[in-house]
Amino acid sequence: MTNHLMRHFPALRERAATPFITAGERIISYADAADQSGRIANLLIAQGVAPGDRVAVQVEKSVEMILLYLACVRAGAALLPLNTAYTLTELEYFLGDAEPAMIVCGPEREAGVKALADKLGLPAPMTLDSDGLGTLSARAGGLAPDFTDVARGPDDLAAILYTSGTTGRSKGAMLTHENLASNARTLRDYWRFTAQDVLLHALPVFHSHGLFVAINTTLVAGSSMIFLPRFDADDVFRLLPQATTMMGVPTFYTRMVGDPRLTREAAAHIRLFVSGSAPLLAETHRQFLAMTGHAILERYGMTETNMNTSNPYDGERRPGTVGFPLPGIQARICDPDGGAPCPDGTIGMIEVKGPNVFTGYWRMPEKTAAEFRSDGFFITGDLGIIDADGYVSIVGRGKDLVISGGYNIYPIEIESEIDAIDGVAESAVIGVPHPDLGEAVVAVVVRAPGTNIDGEAIIAALDGRLARFKQPRRVIFVDELPRNTMAKVQKQRLREEHKAMFAA
Ligand code: MCA
Ligand code: AMP
């Protein structure tokens, strides 16, 4: 048996001299990537990482982070990437739940992560910084570049990505070699990626979008990427003429549309702009088209499923829709409660099935079972409709979720932290339309009787416990939360009341 996913990346052998990643002055060829990932894979083995073991990684974006991903695949380990914004408090849960055989973190966090690892009985962390330096690279540098890839089949685990849950604890979505490989093949073909492409990569690499959609599609096509540490409009406009494709969350595109540098000439070298992770406003789509002549291609995915639907490469890219189910993937609209199929043209729960769909949540068989129908369809939690031409639109969420700048935030997690603060009786966290982030987190708080806590004190209490991006942008105080007859907080009413709060 060979290594299933690596078999899809022949460029590592066959396109040795081609640049894989350009990052500033550095150019890492496919041959370099093969050698360096081989050294890191040898290090994983030397550290005792066995097939199926988890490698937890919380580091800034770097080329070496991607080589570490490849090394995990080659060594048969499962990569567990973590958002750099997570606090040590948040990290403790992930490490305790996943029990990684190896931990890699930024050097500035080494002491804190080591203390956590000691407490949990896990190995001490290795370090990797944004320049690719640290104990991981130093130790791997002394090892041989040759590595025989560990045999792995299509159903073996390749990665675990944690997604927050509507009912509390984060769940680790287990993705197999074939989940990743099938989606990479499909996206390469659907979006016409070839070895001639150069992808401008400004996304973070700890989530599915920047990691798998961008990098696996590049690897399977044998094409190149220009790596930016983050989205920075100056860098993006400077490098657009050197790229042929770009992937982004809607915030990238709203920022570009608001920038006078976005012109036909600026975008002339690009053949494809892709958007996803959150809804792209039809208005942004239209403005971008008017300014550049490019119709942004919107697609829809999830951590658990990789990409499910996409607007077409040829043919109409319809604003406000997420296009058609990708080849080999089935999508249907069902009654959110009973699961019965909805009549054509009605709104219901989007359910999907295909080789892209994950195998389950790490050590949570009940939660896994609850999110699949008996015929194998995964219940996405997104409400949608399929029109007469087959275009899927997402019209809402059946799950209480806020998406801010492409990051998912589950209100329940923020509410439980706020409710635990002295001086708070209860809270409701909502997403409010925001011109830059799509939605921004707002907390509606009821003070405990006889207390006078303010918004600043609430934010201060959350610091260190919740990542900054999850913290409310604004705190509003009310005497009581609106409730329906079942005593459930009416979040829709709160969202409606506060919808103009951030209006531009
Ligand atoms: C940063 N901040 C945020 C966010 N990002 N607050 C709310 N929401 C955010 N998304 C906060 C920081 O903590 C900081 O707060 C302040 O904003 C400025 O931070 P900075 O890093 O300068 O912000 P930025 O560079 O402007 O970043 C915004 C961004 C970035 C470009 C939208 O968040 C981003 O790249 N998002 C992409 C997320 C993504 O890749 N999602 C894919 C998930 P303070 O100043 O107070 O400290 S995968 C997925 O959803 C599925 C599979 C799919 O379909 O793709
Ligand atoms: P995540 O858990 O980070 O993988 O986020 C997945 C969720 O992002 C989906 O369930 C959708 O709610 C949302 N999402 C992804 N792409 C789109 C899109 N193009 N339009 C609207 N929502 C999207």
Coordinates of C-alpha atoms and ligand atoms in Angstrom, one line a residue:
M1 CA 0.0 0.0 0.0
T2 CA 1.2 3.5 -0.8
N3 CA 0.4 6.7 1.0
H4 CA -3.0 7.6 -0.4
L5 CA -2.8 11.4 -0.2
M6 CA 0.9 11.7 -1.1
R7 CA 0.1 9.8 -4.3
H8 CA -2.0 12.8 -5.3
F9 CA 1.0 15.1 -5.1
P10 CA 3.4 13.8 -7.7
A11 CA 4.7 17.3 -8.3
L12 CA 7.0 16.8 -5.3
R13 CA 8.9 14.4 -7.4
E14 CA 8.1 15.4 -10.9
R15 CA 8.3 19.1 -10.8
A16 CA 11.4 19.4 -8.7
A17 CA 12.5 22.8 -10.0
T18 CA 9.1 24.5 -10.0
P19 CA 8.5 27.0 -7.2
F20 CA 6.0 25.6 -4.7
I21 CA 5.9 28.6 -2.4
T22 CA 7.3 32.1 -2.8
A23 CA 7.4 34.0 0.5
G24 CA 9.1 37.4 0.3
E25 CA 12.6 36.7 -1.0
R26 CA 12.4 33.0 -0.4
I27 CA 11.5 30.5 -3.1
I28 CA 10.8 26.9 -2.0
S29 CA 10.8 24.6 -5.0
Y30 CA 8.9 21.3 -5.0
A31 CA 12.3 19.6 -4.6
D32 CA 13.0 21.7 -1.5
A33 CA 9.5 20.9 -0.2
A34 CA 10.1 17.1 -0.7
D35 CA 13.5 17.3 1.1
Q36 CA 12.4 19.5 4.0
S37 CA 9.2 17.6 4.7
G38 CA 11.3 14.4 4.6
R39 CA 13.6 15.8 7.3
I40 CA 10.6 16.8 9.4
A41 CA 8.9 13.4 8.8
N42 CA 12.2 11.8 10.1
L43 CA 12.0 14.0 13.2
L44 CA 8.4 12.9 13.8
I45 CA 9.4 9.3 13.7
A46 CA 12.4 10.0 15.9
Q47 CA 10.0 11.6 18.4
G48 CA 8.0 8.4 18.5
V49 CA 5.0 9.7 16.5
A50 CA 3.2 6.6 15.2
P51 CA 0.6 6.3 12.4
G52 CA -2.7 7.8 13.6
D53 CA -1.0 9.9 16.3
R54 CA -2.0 13.6 16.5
V55 CA 0.5 16.4 16.0
A56 CA -0.9 19.7 17.5
V57 CA 0.3 22.8 15.9
Q58 CA -0.3 26.4 17.0
V59 CA 2.1 28.6 15.0
E60 CA 2.1 31.7 12.9
K61 CA 1.9 31.2 9.2
S62 CA 5.2 30.1 7.6
V63 CA 6.4 27.9 4.8
E64 CA 7.6 25.4 7.5
M65 CA 4.1 25.1 8.8
I66 CA 3.0 23.7 5.4
L67 CA 6.1 21.4 5.3
L68 CA 5.1 20.2 8.7
Y69 CA 1.6 19.4 7.4
L70 CA 3.2 17.4 4.5
A71 CA 5.5 15.7 7.0
C72 CA 2.5 14.6 9.1
V73 CA 0.8 13.1 6.0
R74 CA 4.0 11.4 5.0
A75 CA 4.6 9.9 8.5
G76 CA 1.0 8.8 8.7
A77 CA 0.2 11.2 11.6
A78 CA -2.9 13.5 11.9
L79 CA -2.3 17.2 11.8
L80 CA -4.2 19.2 14.4
P81 CA -3.9 22.9 13.5
L82 CA -5.0 25.5 16.0
N83 CA -5.9 29.1 15.6
T84 CA -3.1 31.3 16.9
A85 CA -5.6 33.5 18.6
Y86 CA -6.6 30.8 21.0
T87 CA -5.6 31.5 24.6
L88 CA -3.9 29.0 26.9
T89 CA -7.2 28.4 28.6
E90 CA -8.8 27.4 25.2
L91 CA -5.7 25.3 24.3
E92 CA -6.0 23.2 27.4
Y93 CA -9.2 21.7 26.2
F94 CA -7.9 20.8 22.7
L95 CA -4.7 19.3 24.0
G96 CA -6.5 17.3 26.7
D97 CA -9.1 16.0 24.3
A98 CA -6.7 15.1 21.4
E99 CA -3.8 13.8 23.5
P100 CA -1.2 14.7 20.8
A101 CA 2.0 12.8 20.6
M102 CA 3.8 16.0 19.6
I103 CA 3.1 19.7 20.1
V104 CA 4.5 22.6 18.1
C105 CA 4.0 26.2 19.2
G106 CA 5.4 29.7 18.7
P107 CA 8.5 30.4 20.8
E108 CA 6.7 33.2 22.7
R109 CA 4.2 30.6 24.0
E110 CA 6.7 27.9 24.8
A111 CA 6.7 28.3 28.6
G112 CA 2.9 28.5 28.8
V113 CA 2.4 25.5 26.5
K114 CA 5.0 23.5 28.4
A115 CA 3.3 24.1 31.7
L116 CA 0.0 22.9 30.1
A117 CA 1.7 19.8 28.5
D118 CA 3.3 18.9 31.9
K119 CA -0.1 19.2 33.6
L120 CA -1.7 17.0 31.0
G121 CA 1.1 14.5 30.8
L122 CA 2.0 15.3 27.2
P123 CA 5.4 15.8 25.6
A124 CA 7.1 19.3 25.9
P125 CA 6.5 21.5 22.9
M126 CA 8.9 22.2 20.0
T127 CA 8.9 25.7 18.6
L128 CA 8.4 27.2 15.2
D129 CA 8.3 31.0 14.5
S130 CA 6.9 33.0 11.6
D131 CA 10.4 32.9 9.9
G132 CA 10.3 29.1 10.1
L133 CA 13.0 29.1 12.9
G134 CA 12.8 27.2 16.2
T135 CA 13.7 23.9 17.8
L136 CA 11.6 22.0 15.2
S137 CA 13.6 23.3 12.2
A138 CA 16.9 23.1 14.1
R139 CA 16.4 19.5 15.0
A140 CA 14.9 18.5 11.6
G141 CA 17.9 20.2 9.8
G142 CA 20.2 17.6 11.2
L143 CA 18.3 14.7 9.8
A144 CA 18.3 13.1 6.4
P145 CA 15.9 14.4 3.6
D146 CA 15.1 10.9 2.4
F147 CA 12.0 9.4 3.8
T148 CA 9.9 6.5 2.8
D149 CA 6.2 7.6 3.1
V150 CA 4.3 5.5 5.6
A151 CA 1.6 3.5 3.9
R152 CA -1.9 4.9 4.4
G153 CA -5.2 4.0 2.9
P154 CA -8.0 6.2 1.7
D155 CA -9.9 5.9 5.0
D156 CA -7.0 6.6 7.3
L157 CA -6.9 9.8 9.4
A158 CA -5.1 12.8 7.9
A159 CA -6.2 15.6 10.1
I160 CA -8.4 16.7 13.0
L161 CA -9.9 20.2 12.8
Y162 CA -11.8 21.4 15.8
T163 CA -15.1 23.2 15.2
S164 CA -17.0 24.8 18.0
G165 CA -20.4 23.3 18.8
T166 CA -23.8 24.8 19.4
T167 CA -24.1 22.7 22.5
G168 CA -20.9 23.6 24.2
R169 CA -17.7 21.6 23.8
S170 CA -15.6 21.9 20.6
K171 CA -15.7 18.8 18.4
G172 CA -12.7 17.5 16.5
A173 CA -13.7 16.7 12.9
M174 CA -11.8 13.7 11.6
L175 CA -10.8 14.0 8.0
T176 CA -9.3 11.1 6.1
H177 CA -6.8 10.9 3.2
E178 CA -9.6 10.4 0.7
N179 CA -11.7 13.3 2.2
L180 CA -8.8 15.6 1.4
A181 CA -7.7 14.0 -1.8
S182 CA -11.1 13.8 -3.5
N183 CA -11.9 17.4 -2.8
A184 CA -8.4 18.5 -4.1
R185 CA -9.0 16.6 -7.3
T186 CA -12.5 17.9 -7.7
L187 CA -11.5 21.6 -7.1
R188 CA -8.5 21.4 -9.4
D189 CA -10.7 20.2 -12.2
Y190 CA -13.7 22.4 -11.5
W191 CA -11.7 25.5 -11.1
R192 CA -9.2 24.5 -13.9
F193 CA -6.1 24.7 -11.8
T194 CA -3.0 23.8 -13.9
A195 CA 0.8 23.8 -13.3
Q196 CA 0.8 27.3 -14.8
D197 CA -1.2 28.8 -11.9
V198 CA 0.1 31.1 -9.2
L199 CA -2.3 31.5 -6.2
L200 CA -2.0 34.6 -4.1
H201 CA -2.4 33.1 -0.6
A202 CA -3.3 35.7 2.2
L203 CA -5.4 33.4 4.4
P204 CA -4.5 31.8 7.7
V205 CA -3.3 28.2 7.5
F206 CA -5.0 26.7 10.5
H207 CA -8.4 26.4 8.9
S208 CA -9.7 24.4 6.1
H209 CA -9.9 27.3 3.6
G210 CA -6.3 28.4 3.7
L211 CA -4.9 25.0 4.5
F212 CA -6.8 22.4 2.4
V213 CA -8.7 24.3 -0.2
A214 CA -5.7 26.5 -1.1
I215 CA -2.8 24.2 -0.5
N216 CA -4.1 20.8 -1.5
T217 CA -5.5 22.2 -4.8
T218 CA -2.1 23.7 -5.5
L219 CA -0.3 20.5 -4.6
V220 CA -2.5 18.3 -6.7
A221 CA -2.2 20.7 -9.7
G222 CA 1.6 21.1 -9.2
S223 CA 1.1 24.9 -9.3
S224 CA 2.7 27.7 -7.2
M225 CA 1.7 30.0 -4.4
I226 CA 2.8 33.4 -3.3
F227 CA 2.5 33.4 0.5
L228 CA 1.6 36.5 2.5
P229 CA 1.6 36.4 6.3
R230 CA -1.9 37.8 6.4
F231 CA -4.3 39.9 4.3
D232 CA -2.7 43.3 3.8
A233 CA -4.1 45.4 1.0
D234 CA -0.8 47.0 0.1
D235 CA 0.8 43.5 -0.4
V236 CA -2.2 42.2 -2.2
F237 CA -2.3 45.0 -4.7
R238 CA 1.5 44.8 -5.2
L239 CA 1.4 41.1 -5.9
L240 CA -1.8 40.7 -7.9
P241 CA 0.1 41.2 -11.2
Q242 CA 2.3 38.2 -10.4
A243 CA -0.6 35.8 -9.6
T244 CA -3.3 34.1 -11.6
T245 CA -5.8 33.2 -8.8
M246 CA -6.8 34.3 -5.4
M247 CA -8.9 32.8 -2.6
G248 CA -10.4 34.8 0.2
V249 CA -13.1 35.3 2.7
P250 CA -15.7 38.1 1.9
T251 CA -13.9 40.6 4.1
F252 CA -10.9 40.5 1.6
Y253 CA -13.3 41.4 -1.2
T254 CA -15.2 44.2 0.6
R255 CA -11.8 45.7 1.6
M256 CA -10.7 45.5 -2.1
V257 CA -13.9 47.0 -3.4
G258 CA -13.4 49.9 -1.0
D259 CA -9.9 50.6 -2.3
P260 CA -9.3 52.9 -5.2
R261 CA -6.5 50.6 -6.4
L262 CA -9.0 48.0 -7.5
T263 CA -9.2 48.5 -11.3
R264 CA -9.4 46.4 -14.4
E265 CA -5.7 46.8 -14.9
A266 CA -4.9 45.7 -11.3
A267 CA -6.8 42.5 -11.7
A268 CA -5.9 41.9 -15.4
H269 CA -3.4 39.0 -14.7
I270 CA -5.9 37.1 -12.5
R271 CA -8.0 34.4 -14.1
L272 CA -10.1 33.5 -11.0
F273 CA -11.1 35.1 -7.7
V274 CA -12.8 32.6 -5.3
S275 CA -14.8 33.6 -2.2
G276 CA -16.1 31.4 0.7
S277 CA -16.3 30.7 4.5
A278 CA -19.1 33.3 4.9
P279 CA -21.8 34.9 2.7
L280 CA -20.5 37.2 0.0
L281 CA -23.0 40.1 -0.3
A282 CA -24.5 40.2 -3.8
E283 CA -23.7 43.9 -3.8
T284 CA -20.0 43.2 -3.3
H285 CA -20.1 40.7 -6.1
R286 CA -21.6 43.3 -8.4
Q287 CA -19.3 46.1 -7.4
F288 CA -16.2 43.8 -7.9
L289 CA -17.5 42.9 -11.4
A290 CA -18.1 46.5 -12.3
M291 CA -14.7 47.5 -11.1
T292 CA -12.6 44.6 -12.6
G293 CA -14.7 42.7 -15.1
H294 CA -14.3 39.6 -12.8
A295 CA -17.3 37.7 -11.4
I296 CA -16.1 36.4 -8.1
L297 CA -16.7 32.6 -7.9
E298 CA -18.5 31.8 -4.6
R299 CA -18.4 28.4 -3.1
Y300 CA -19.7 26.8 0.1
G301 CA -17.9 24.4 2.5
M302 CA -17.5 23.4 6.0
T303 CA -14.7 22.1 8.2
E304 CA -16.5 18.7 8.3
T305 CA -17.1 18.4 4.6
N306 CA -14.4 20.4 2.8
M307 CA -16.1 22.1 -0.2
N308 CA -19.7 21.1 -1.1
T309 CA -20.9 23.4 -3.8
S310 CA -19.5 25.9 -6.2
N311 CA -20.6 28.4 -8.8
P312 CA -19.4 27.3 -12.3
Y313 CA -16.2 28.1 -13.9
D314 CA -17.9 28.6 -17.2
G315 CA -21.5 29.8 -17.1
E316 CA -23.2 32.2 -14.9
R317 CA -21.8 32.8 -11.4
R318 CA -24.9 33.9 -9.8
P319 CA -24.5 36.6 -7.0
G320 CA -26.0 35.5 -3.6
T321 CA -25.8 31.8 -4.5
V322 CA -23.2 29.2 -3.8
G323 CA -23.7 27.4 -7.1
F324 CA -24.1 23.7 -7.7
P325 CA -23.2 20.6 -5.8
L326 CA -19.6 19.7 -6.9
P327 CA -19.2 16.5 -9.0
G328 CA -19.5 13.4 -6.9
I329 CA -21.3 15.3 -4.1
Q330 CA -25.0 15.1 -3.4
A331 CA -26.9 18.0 -1.8
R332 CA -30.6 18.0 -0.8
I333 CA -33.0 20.2 1.2
C334 CA -34.8 18.5 4.0
D335 CA -37.2 19.3 6.9
P336 CA -34.9 20.4 9.7
D337 CA -36.8 18.3 12.3
G338 CA -38.0 15.1 10.7
G339 CA -35.5 15.0 7.8
A340 CA -38.2 14.5 5.2
P341 CA -37.2 15.8 1.7
C342 CA -38.7 19.3 1.1
P343 CA -40.6 20.0 -2.1
D344 CA -38.5 21.7 -4.8
G345 CA -38.0 25.4 -4.3
T346 CA -38.7 25.5 -0.6
I347 CA -36.3 26.4 2.3
G348 CA -35.0 23.7 4.5
M349 CA -31.9 22.1 6.0
I350 CA -29.0 21.5 3.6
E351 CA -27.7 17.9 3.8
V352 CA -24.7 16.6 1.9
K353 CA -23.1 13.2 1.1
G354 CA -20.0 12.3 -0.8
P355 CA -16.3 11.3 -0.5
N356 CA -15.6 14.8 0.9
V357 CA -17.6 14.3 4.1
F358 CA -15.7 13.6 7.3
T359 CA -15.9 10.3 9.2
G360 CA -17.0 11.7 12.5
Y361 CA -16.1 13.7 15.6
W362 CA -13.1 12.6 17.6
R363 CA -14.2 10.4 20.5
M364 CA -17.8 11.7 20.2
P365 CA -19.8 8.9 18.7
E366 CA -23.2 10.2 20.0
K367 CA -22.6 13.7 18.5
T368 CA -21.5 12.1 15.2
A369 CA -24.6 9.9 15.1
A370 CA -26.8 12.9 15.8
E371 CA -25.5 14.8 12.8
F372 CA -25.9 12.1 10.2
R373 CA -29.1 10.7 8.7
S374 CA -29.5 6.9 8.5
D375 CA -28.7 7.1 4.7
G376 CA -25.4 8.7 5.3
F377 CA -26.3 12.4 4.6
F378 CA -24.6 14.9 6.9
I379 CA -26.8 17.6 8.4
T380 CA -25.0 20.8 7.8
G381 CA -27.0 23.2 10.1
D382 CA -27.3 25.6 7.2
L383 CA -30.7 26.5 5.8
G384 CA -30.9 26.7 2.0
I385 CA -33.0 26.5 -1.1
I386 CA -32.2 25.1 -4.5
D387 CA -33.7 27.1 -7.4
A388 CA -35.2 25.7 -10.6
D389 CA -31.8 26.0 -12.3
G390 CA -30.1 24.0 -9.6
Y391 CA -28.3 26.9 -7.9
V392 CA -28.0 26.5 -4.1
S393 CA -28.5 29.5 -1.9
I394 CA -27.8 29.7 1.8
V395 CA -30.6 31.7 3.4
G396 CA -29.9 31.3 7.1
R397 CA -28.5 29.1 9.8
G398 CA -30.3 26.5 11.8
K399 CA -27.4 26.7 14.2
D400 CA -26.8 29.6 16.6
L401 CA -23.5 30.7 14.9
V402 CA -21.9 34.0 14.2
I403 CA -19.4 34.3 11.3
S404 CA -17.0 37.2 11.8
G405 CA -14.4 37.8 9.1
G406 CA -14.6 34.2 8.2
Y407 CA -14.1 32.9 11.7
N408 CA -16.9 30.9 13.3
I409 CA -18.0 32.0 16.8
Y410 CA -20.6 30.0 18.8
P411 CA -22.6 32.4 21.1
I412 CA -23.0 29.7 23.7
E413 CA -19.3 29.6 24.4
I414 CA -19.2 33.4 24.9
E415 CA -22.5 33.5 26.9
S416 CA -21.2 30.9 29.4
E417 CA -18.1 32.9 30.0
I418 CA -20.0 36.2 30.4
D419 CA -22.6 34.6 32.7
A420 CA -19.8 33.4 35.0
I421 CA -18.6 37.0 35.6
D422 CA -19.6 38.6 38.9
G423 CA -22.2 41.2 38.4
V424 CA -23.9 39.5 35.4
A425 CA -27.3 37.9 35.7
E426 CA -27.5 36.6 32.2
S427 CA -26.5 37.3 28.6
A428 CA -27.3 36.7 25.0
V429 CA -24.7 36.9 22.3
I430 CA -25.7 37.8 18.7
G431 CA -24.1 38.6 15.4
V432 CA -24.9 42.1 14.0
P433 CA -24.2 43.1 10.4
H434 CA -20.7 44.7 10.2
P435 CA -19.3 46.5 7.1
D436 CA -15.9 44.9 7.4
L437 CA -16.4 41.6 9.1
G438 CA -19.8 40.6 7.7
E439 CA -21.0 40.1 11.3
A440 CA -19.6 41.4 14.6
V441 CA -20.2 39.9 18.0
V442 CA -22.4 41.9 20.3
A443 CA -23.3 40.9 23.9
V444 CA -26.7 41.8 25.4
V445 CA -26.3 41.6 29.1
V446 CA -28.6 41.8 32.1
R447 CA -26.8 43.0 35.3
A448 CA -27.2 41.1 38.5
P449 CA -29.5 43.0 40.9
G450 CA -27.8 45.8 42.8
T451 CA -24.6 45.7 40.7
N452 CA -23.3 48.2 38.1
I453 CA -20.8 46.3 36.0
D454 CA -19.8 48.0 32.7
G455 CA -18.8 46.8 29.3
E456 CA -15.1 47.4 29.8
A457 CA -15.1 45.2 33.0
I458 CA -16.8 42.4 31.0
I459 CA -14.2 42.5 28.2
A460 CA -11.4 42.7 30.7
A461 CA -12.8 39.5 32.4
L462 CA -12.9 37.7 29.1
D463 CA -9.3 38.6 28.2
G464 CA -7.0 35.5 28.5
R465 CA -10.1 33.2 28.5
L466 CA -11.4 33.8 25.0
A467 CA -9.5 34.6 21.8
R468 CA -9.8 38.3 20.9
F469 CA -11.8 37.6 17.7
K470 CA -14.6 36.0 19.9
Q471 CA -14.8 38.9 22.3
P472 CA -17.8 41.2 21.8
R473 CA -17.1 44.3 19.8
R474 CA -19.9 46.0 21.9
V475 CA -21.7 45.2 25.1
I476 CA -25.3 46.5 25.6
F477 CA -27.1 46.4 28.9
V478 CA -30.9 45.7 29.2
D479 CA -33.2 45.1 32.0
E480 CA -34.4 41.7 30.7
L481 CA -33.9 39.5 27.6
P482 CA -36.9 39.1 25.3
R483 CA -38.2 35.5 25.6
N484 CA -40.9 33.6 23.8
T485 CA -43.6 31.6 25.5
M486 CA -41.2 28.6 25.8
A487 CA -38.8 30.9 27.8
K488 CA -36.3 30.8 24.9
V489 CA -34.4 34.0 24.3
Q490 CA -35.6 35.7 21.1
K491 CA -32.3 36.3 19.4
Q492 CA -33.9 37.2 16.1
R493 CA -35.7 40.1 17.8
L494 CA -32.4 41.2 19.4
R495 CA -30.7 41.0 16.0
E496 CA -33.5 43.0 14.4
E497 CA -33.3 45.7 17.1
H498 CA -29.6 46.2 16.8
K499 CA -29.1 45.6 13.1
A500 CA -28.0 49.1 12.3
M501 CA -25.5 49.4 15.1
F502 CA -22.4 49.2 12.9
A503 CA -24.1 50.7 9.8
A504 CA -21.4 52.6 7.7
Ligands
MCA1 C1 -9.0 39.7 13.6 N1 -9.8 40.3 14.6 C2 -11.0 39.9 14.4 C3 -11.0 39.0 13.3 N2 -9.7 38.9 12.8 N3 -12.2 40.1 15.1 C4 -13.3 39.5 14.7 N4 -13.3 38.7 13.6 C5 -12.2 38.4 12.9 N5 -12.2 37.6 11.8 C6 -9.4 41.2 15.6 C7 -8.0 41.0 16.3 O1 -8.1 40.2 17.4 C8 -7.6 42.4 16.6 O2 -8.3 42.8 17.8 C9 -8.2 43.2 15.5 O3 -9.3 42.5 15.0 C10 -7.2 43.4 14.3 O4 -6.6 42.2 14.0 P1 -5.8 42.0 12.7 O5 -5.1 40.6 12.7 O6 -5.0 43.2 12.3 O7 -7.1 41.8 11.7 P2 -7.0 41.7 10.2 O8 -5.7 41.3 9.7 O9 -7.7 42.8 9.6 O10 -7.9 40.3 10.0 C11 -9.2 40.3 9.6 C12 -9.3 39.1 8.5 C13 -8.8 37.8 9.2 C14 -8.4 39.5 7.3 C15 -10.7 39.0 8.1 O11 -9.6 37.6 10.4 C16 -8.8 36.7 8.3 O12 -7.9 36.5 7.5 N6 -9.9 35.8 8.3 C17 -10.0 34.6 7.6 C18 -10.6 33.5 8.4 C19 -10.6 32.2 7.6 O13 -9.6 31.8 7.0 N7 -11.7 31.4 7.7 C20 -11.8 30.2 7.1 C21 -12.4 29.2 8.0 P3 -7.6 43.8 18.8 O14 -7.0 44.9 18.0 O15 -8.7 44.2 19.7 O16 -6.6 42.9 19.5 S1 -12.7 27.6 7.2 C22 -14.3 27.7 6.8 O17 -15.0 28.6 7.1 C23 -14.9 26.7 5.8 C24 -14.3 25.4 5.6 C25 -15.0 27.4 4.4 O18 -16.1 27.3 3.8 O19 -14.0 28.0 4.0
AMP2 P1 -16.5 26.2 9.5 O1 -17.2 25.6 10.6 O2 -15.5 27.3 9.9 O3 -16.0 25.2 8.6 O4 -17.6 27.1 8.8 C1 -18.6 26.5 8.0 C2 -19.8 27.4 7.8 O5 -19.5 28.6 7.2 C3 -20.9 26.7 7.0 O6 -21.7 25.8 7.8 C4 -21.7 28.0 6.6 O7 -22.6 28.4 7.6 C5 -20.6 29.0 6.4 N1 -20.2 29.2 5.0 C6 -19.1 28.7 4.3 N2 -19.1 29.1 3.0 C7 -20.2 30.0 2.9 C8 -20.8 30.7 1.9 N3 -20.2 30.8 0.7 N4 -21.9 31.4 2.1 C9 -22.5 31.4 3.3 N5 -22.0 30.7 4.4 C10 -20.9 30.0 4.2

